[in-house]
Short mmCIF file of C-alpha atoms in Angstrom, two decimals:
data_model
loop_
_atom_site.label_atom_id
_atom_site.label_comp_id
_atom_site.label_asym_id
_atom_site.label_seq_id
_atom_site.Cartn_x
_atom_site.Cartn_y
_atom_site.Cartn_z
CA MET A 1 21.88 -10.97 -42.38
CA THR A 2 19.52 -12.84 -40.61
CA PRO A 3 20.20 -13.65 -36.70
CA ALA A 4 20.65 -17.28 -37.97
CA SER A 5 23.19 -16.85 -40.11
CA ALA A 6 25.10 -14.25 -38.36
CA SER A 7 28.74 -15.37 -36.75
CA PRO A 8 28.60 -16.15 -32.85
CA SER A 9 30.62 -14.06 -30.57
CA PRO A 10 33.86 -14.90 -29.70
CA ALA A 11 32.12 -15.33 -26.05
CA GLN A 12 29.17 -17.90 -27.57
CA ARG A 13 31.52 -20.42 -29.32
CA LYS A 14 32.19 -23.44 -27.63
CA PRO A 15 36.09 -24.07 -26.99
CA GLY A 16 37.44 -26.92 -28.61
CA HIS A 17 41.02 -28.57 -29.19
CA ALA A 18 42.13 -25.76 -31.75
CA ARG A 19 40.83 -23.10 -29.49
CA ALA A 20 42.42 -24.76 -26.17
CA ARG A 21 45.90 -24.83 -28.45
CA LEU A 22 45.68 -21.31 -29.27
CA LEU A 23 45.35 -20.48 -25.88
CA GLU A 24 47.94 -22.65 -24.72
CA VAL A 25 50.27 -21.29 -27.06
CA SER A 26 49.13 -17.56 -26.10
CA ARG A 27 49.90 -18.07 -22.69
CA ARG A 28 53.27 -19.72 -23.06
CA LEU A 29 54.26 -16.76 -25.48
CA PHE A 30 52.90 -14.23 -22.99
CA ILE A 31 54.99 -15.56 -20.30
CA MET A 32 58.16 -16.01 -22.15
CA ARG A 33 58.28 -12.87 -24.27
CA GLY A 34 55.65 -10.57 -22.65
CA ILE A 35 52.14 -9.77 -23.12
CA ASP A 36 52.96 -6.62 -25.03
CA ALA A 37 55.32 -8.15 -26.94
CA VAL A 38 53.25 -10.92 -28.80
CA SER A 39 51.38 -10.18 -31.57
CA TYR A 40 48.49 -12.18 -33.16
CA GLY A 41 51.24 -13.18 -36.16
CA ASP A 42 53.42 -14.55 -33.29
CA ILE A 43 50.63 -16.97 -31.84
CA ALA A 44 49.57 -17.50 -35.83
CA LYS A 45 53.24 -18.40 -36.80
CA GLU A 46 53.80 -20.82 -33.46
CA VAL A 47 50.48 -22.60 -33.77
CA GLY A 48 50.90 -22.96 -37.70
CA SER A 49 47.32 -20.75 -38.27
CA THR A 50 46.49 -17.48 -39.19
CA ARG A 51 45.61 -14.05 -37.94
CA ALA A 52 41.73 -14.42 -39.03
CA ASN A 53 41.70 -17.46 -37.20
CA LEU A 54 42.48 -16.06 -33.91
CA HIS A 55 40.40 -13.38 -34.62
CA TYR A 56 37.50 -15.61 -35.38
CA HIS A 57 38.40 -17.33 -32.28
CA PHE A 58 38.71 -14.43 -29.48
CA GLY A 59 37.92 -11.13 -31.54
CA ASN A 60 40.58 -8.76 -30.74
CA LYS A 61 44.03 -9.46 -28.79
CA ALA A 62 42.36 -7.95 -25.45
CA GLU A 63 39.80 -10.55 -25.44
CA LEU A 64 42.18 -13.46 -26.07
CA ILE A 65 44.20 -11.68 -23.17
CA LYS A 66 41.11 -11.77 -20.52
CA GLU A 67 40.65 -15.61 -21.71
CA VAL A 68 44.23 -16.98 -21.22
CA PHE A 69 44.06 -15.23 -17.74
CA ALA A 70 40.59 -16.61 -16.93
CA VAL A 71 41.84 -20.00 -17.72
CA THR A 72 44.79 -19.58 -15.57
CA PHE A 73 42.96 -18.51 -12.62
CA GLN A 74 40.93 -21.85 -12.97
CA GLU A 75 43.67 -23.80 -12.96
CA VAL A 76 45.52 -21.97 -10.25
CA ARG A 77 42.54 -22.15 -7.96
CA ALA A 78 42.66 -25.78 -8.29
CA GLY A 79 45.83 -26.47 -7.88
CA LEU A 80 46.09 -24.14 -4.49
CA ALA A 81 42.87 -26.14 -3.25
CA ASP A 82 44.84 -29.35 -3.91
CA ILE A 83 47.72 -28.02 -1.53
CA TRP A 84 46.09 -25.75 0.99
CA LEU A 85 42.55 -27.18 1.58
CA VAL A 86 43.13 -31.07 2.09
CA PRO A 87 43.13 -32.44 5.49
CA SER A 88 45.87 -34.16 6.99
CA LEU A 89 48.89 -32.34 5.69
CA SER A 90 51.26 -30.16 8.20
CA LEU A 91 52.09 -26.74 7.39
CA GLY A 92 55.62 -27.43 6.43
CA ALA A 93 54.19 -30.40 3.78
CA ARG A 94 52.17 -27.90 2.39
CA ILE A 95 55.22 -25.20 1.83
CA ASP A 96 56.83 -28.11 0.43
CA LEU A 97 54.28 -28.72 -2.11
CA LEU A 98 53.97 -25.03 -2.99
CA PHE A 99 57.93 -25.04 -4.00
CA GLU A 100 57.41 -28.37 -6.11
CA ASP A 101 54.45 -26.99 -8.02
CA ALA A 102 57.01 -23.51 -8.55
CA LYS A 103 59.55 -25.56 -9.53
CA ALA A 104 57.40 -27.72 -12.04
CA ARG A 105 56.35 -24.37 -13.82
CA PHE A 106 59.80 -23.08 -13.63
CA GLU A 107 61.20 -26.18 -15.46
CA LYS A 108 58.79 -26.02 -17.65
CA PHE A 109 60.14 -22.58 -19.08
CA ASN A 110 63.83 -23.40 -18.34
CA GLN A 111 66.60 -25.52 -18.96
CA PRO A 112 69.79 -26.20 -16.81
CA GLU A 113 72.31 -23.54 -17.40
CA THR A 114 69.67 -21.23 -18.81
CA GLU A 115 67.44 -20.22 -15.89
CA ARG A 116 66.31 -16.63 -16.76
CA THR A 117 62.99 -17.04 -18.09
CA PRO A 118 59.69 -15.88 -16.54
CA TRP A 119 57.35 -18.90 -16.03
CA SER A 120 54.37 -17.02 -14.05
CA LEU A 121 51.93 -15.22 -16.14
CA SER A 122 50.34 -12.82 -13.41
CA SER A 123 54.09 -12.19 -12.22
CA ARG A 124 54.81 -11.23 -16.07
CA ALA A 125 51.73 -9.05 -16.17
CA ARG A 126 52.78 -7.13 -12.98
CA LEU A 127 56.15 -6.43 -14.46
CA ASP A 128 55.44 -5.41 -18.07
CA PHE A 129 51.83 -5.42 -19.12
CA SER A 130 51.14 -1.47 -19.67
CA ALA A 131 47.63 -1.86 -20.50
CA MET A 132 46.23 -4.22 -18.08
CA ASP A 133 42.46 -4.71 -18.44
CA ALA A 134 40.49 -3.73 -15.25
CA GLU A 135 39.06 -7.41 -15.63
CA VAL A 136 42.33 -8.98 -15.31
CA ALA A 137 43.83 -6.89 -12.86
CA GLU A 138 40.58 -7.29 -10.74
CA GLY A 139 41.25 -11.18 -11.17
CA ILE A 140 44.77 -11.13 -10.19
CA SER A 141 43.59 -9.44 -6.99
CA GLU A 142 40.89 -12.03 -6.66
CA MET A 143 43.42 -14.76 -7.05
CA SER A 144 45.56 -13.18 -4.62
CA GLU A 145 42.94 -13.00 -1.95
CA TYR A 146 41.92 -16.58 -2.44
CA PHE A 147 45.72 -17.64 -1.77
CA GLU A 148 45.93 -15.78 1.34
CA LYS A 149 42.61 -17.43 2.26
CA CYS A 150 44.07 -20.67 1.51
CA VAL A 151 47.10 -20.38 3.41
CA ALA A 152 45.21 -19.01 6.69
CA HIS A 153 42.71 -21.88 6.73
CA ALA A 154 46.00 -24.23 6.67
CA VAL A 155 47.71 -22.03 9.53
CA GLN A 156 44.59 -22.50 11.62
CA LEU A 157 44.65 -26.24 10.64
CA ALA A 158 48.30 -26.36 11.72
CA VAL A 159 47.37 -24.56 15.22
CA GLY A 160 44.17 -26.99 15.64
CA THR A 161 46.66 -30.20 15.34
CA GLY A 162 49.24 -28.78 17.67
CA GLU A 163 51.66 -28.07 15.00
CA LEU A 164 51.98 -24.77 15.69
CA ARG A 165 51.15 -23.05 18.97
CA ALA A 166 48.03 -21.95 19.71
CA ASP A 167 48.96 -18.07 20.08
CA THR A 168 50.75 -18.32 16.52
CA PRO A 169 49.59 -15.17 14.69
CA VAL A 170 47.81 -16.61 11.51
CA GLU A 171 47.92 -13.17 9.73
CA ASP A 172 51.85 -12.68 10.44
CA VAL A 173 52.34 -16.32 9.06
CA VAL A 174 50.23 -15.53 5.94
CA LEU A 175 52.33 -12.70 5.35
CA MET A 176 55.56 -14.73 5.63
CA ILE A 177 54.34 -17.12 3.19
CA THR A 178 52.47 -15.20 0.63
CA PRO A 179 55.71 -13.48 -0.65
CA LEU A 180 57.10 -16.84 -1.74
CA TRP A 181 54.38 -17.36 -3.84
CA TYR A 182 54.11 -13.86 -5.53
CA PHE A 183 57.63 -13.52 -6.13
CA GLY A 184 58.71 -16.66 -6.90
CA SER A 185 59.02 -16.08 -10.87
CA PRO A 186 61.37 -12.79 -10.46
CA ILE A 187 63.51 -14.62 -7.97
CA THR A 188 64.33 -17.81 -10.35
CA GLN A 189 64.66 -15.06 -13.11
CA PHE A 190 67.27 -13.35 -11.55
CA SER A 191 68.95 -15.81 -8.93
CA GLY A 192 67.75 -19.41 -10.26
CA ILE A 193 65.62 -21.98 -8.58
CA THR A 194 67.86 -23.00 -5.98
CA ARG A 195 67.71 -19.63 -4.61
CA LEU A 196 63.94 -19.80 -4.26
CA GLN A 197 64.30 -23.10 -2.53
CA ASN A 198 66.49 -21.82 -0.12
CA HIS A 199 63.74 -19.03 0.64
CA TYR A 200 61.08 -21.71 1.06
CA GLU A 201 63.38 -23.59 3.76
CA ALA A 202 64.28 -20.55 5.32
CA ALA A 203 60.48 -19.59 6.02
CA LYS A 204 59.84 -23.18 7.16
CA ARG A 205 62.82 -22.85 9.46
CA THR A 206 61.39 -19.58 10.67
CA LEU A 207 57.94 -20.51 11.24
CA LYS A 208 58.96 -23.66 13.23
CA ALA A 209 61.53 -21.81 15.51
CA ALA A 210 58.94 -19.01 16.07
CA TYR A 211 55.78 -20.82 16.43
CA GLY A 212 56.36 -24.72 16.49
CA ALA A 213 54.71 -26.27 19.21
CA PRO A 214 57.06 -27.87 21.39
CA ALA A 215 57.43 -31.72 21.28
CA LYS A 216 55.40 -33.50 23.64
#
């Protein structure tokens, strides 16, 4: 076989509508059923395609998983930037936006009275992905670090605008906010979206009481 006639590697093929659809369905099934539990056959059946088509686009399942996570990381970074890095928002408003983002993703996977389905890919991977690739694990760690840096930036802005006191311990505030994001999916899976909202509201009240600047 000549180089010109050789099939391109999965990394060389350009994403198209069909490929994007496969990634979208794969992510949804990974979140709902667990990454280990989903096979190429499951994905092909859901899309109305074949296992051979999945192999053509991605090679083996490990490569598909890495690409699903890569696309997800890009989307999450963009969403976090819109919440935490834009100017002229209070810290309380940013926390509200973070909850609204969590609620939107929760509602995508859950119907009223059946609030037990996970909705976070990274959370699902942490709970029941037995053979996590090093690249995926590193990506999750980098995303967590990025989130914490975004929150720290927003806290510093809140100090600068006078929303929080000048002596506010930025790192402590970051550590109070980050678990809301890390553990949102497990909380709703076992306690529902209202309970998660209670956690967010409690965090806002605590931060305001502990570090809020006195009214002028």
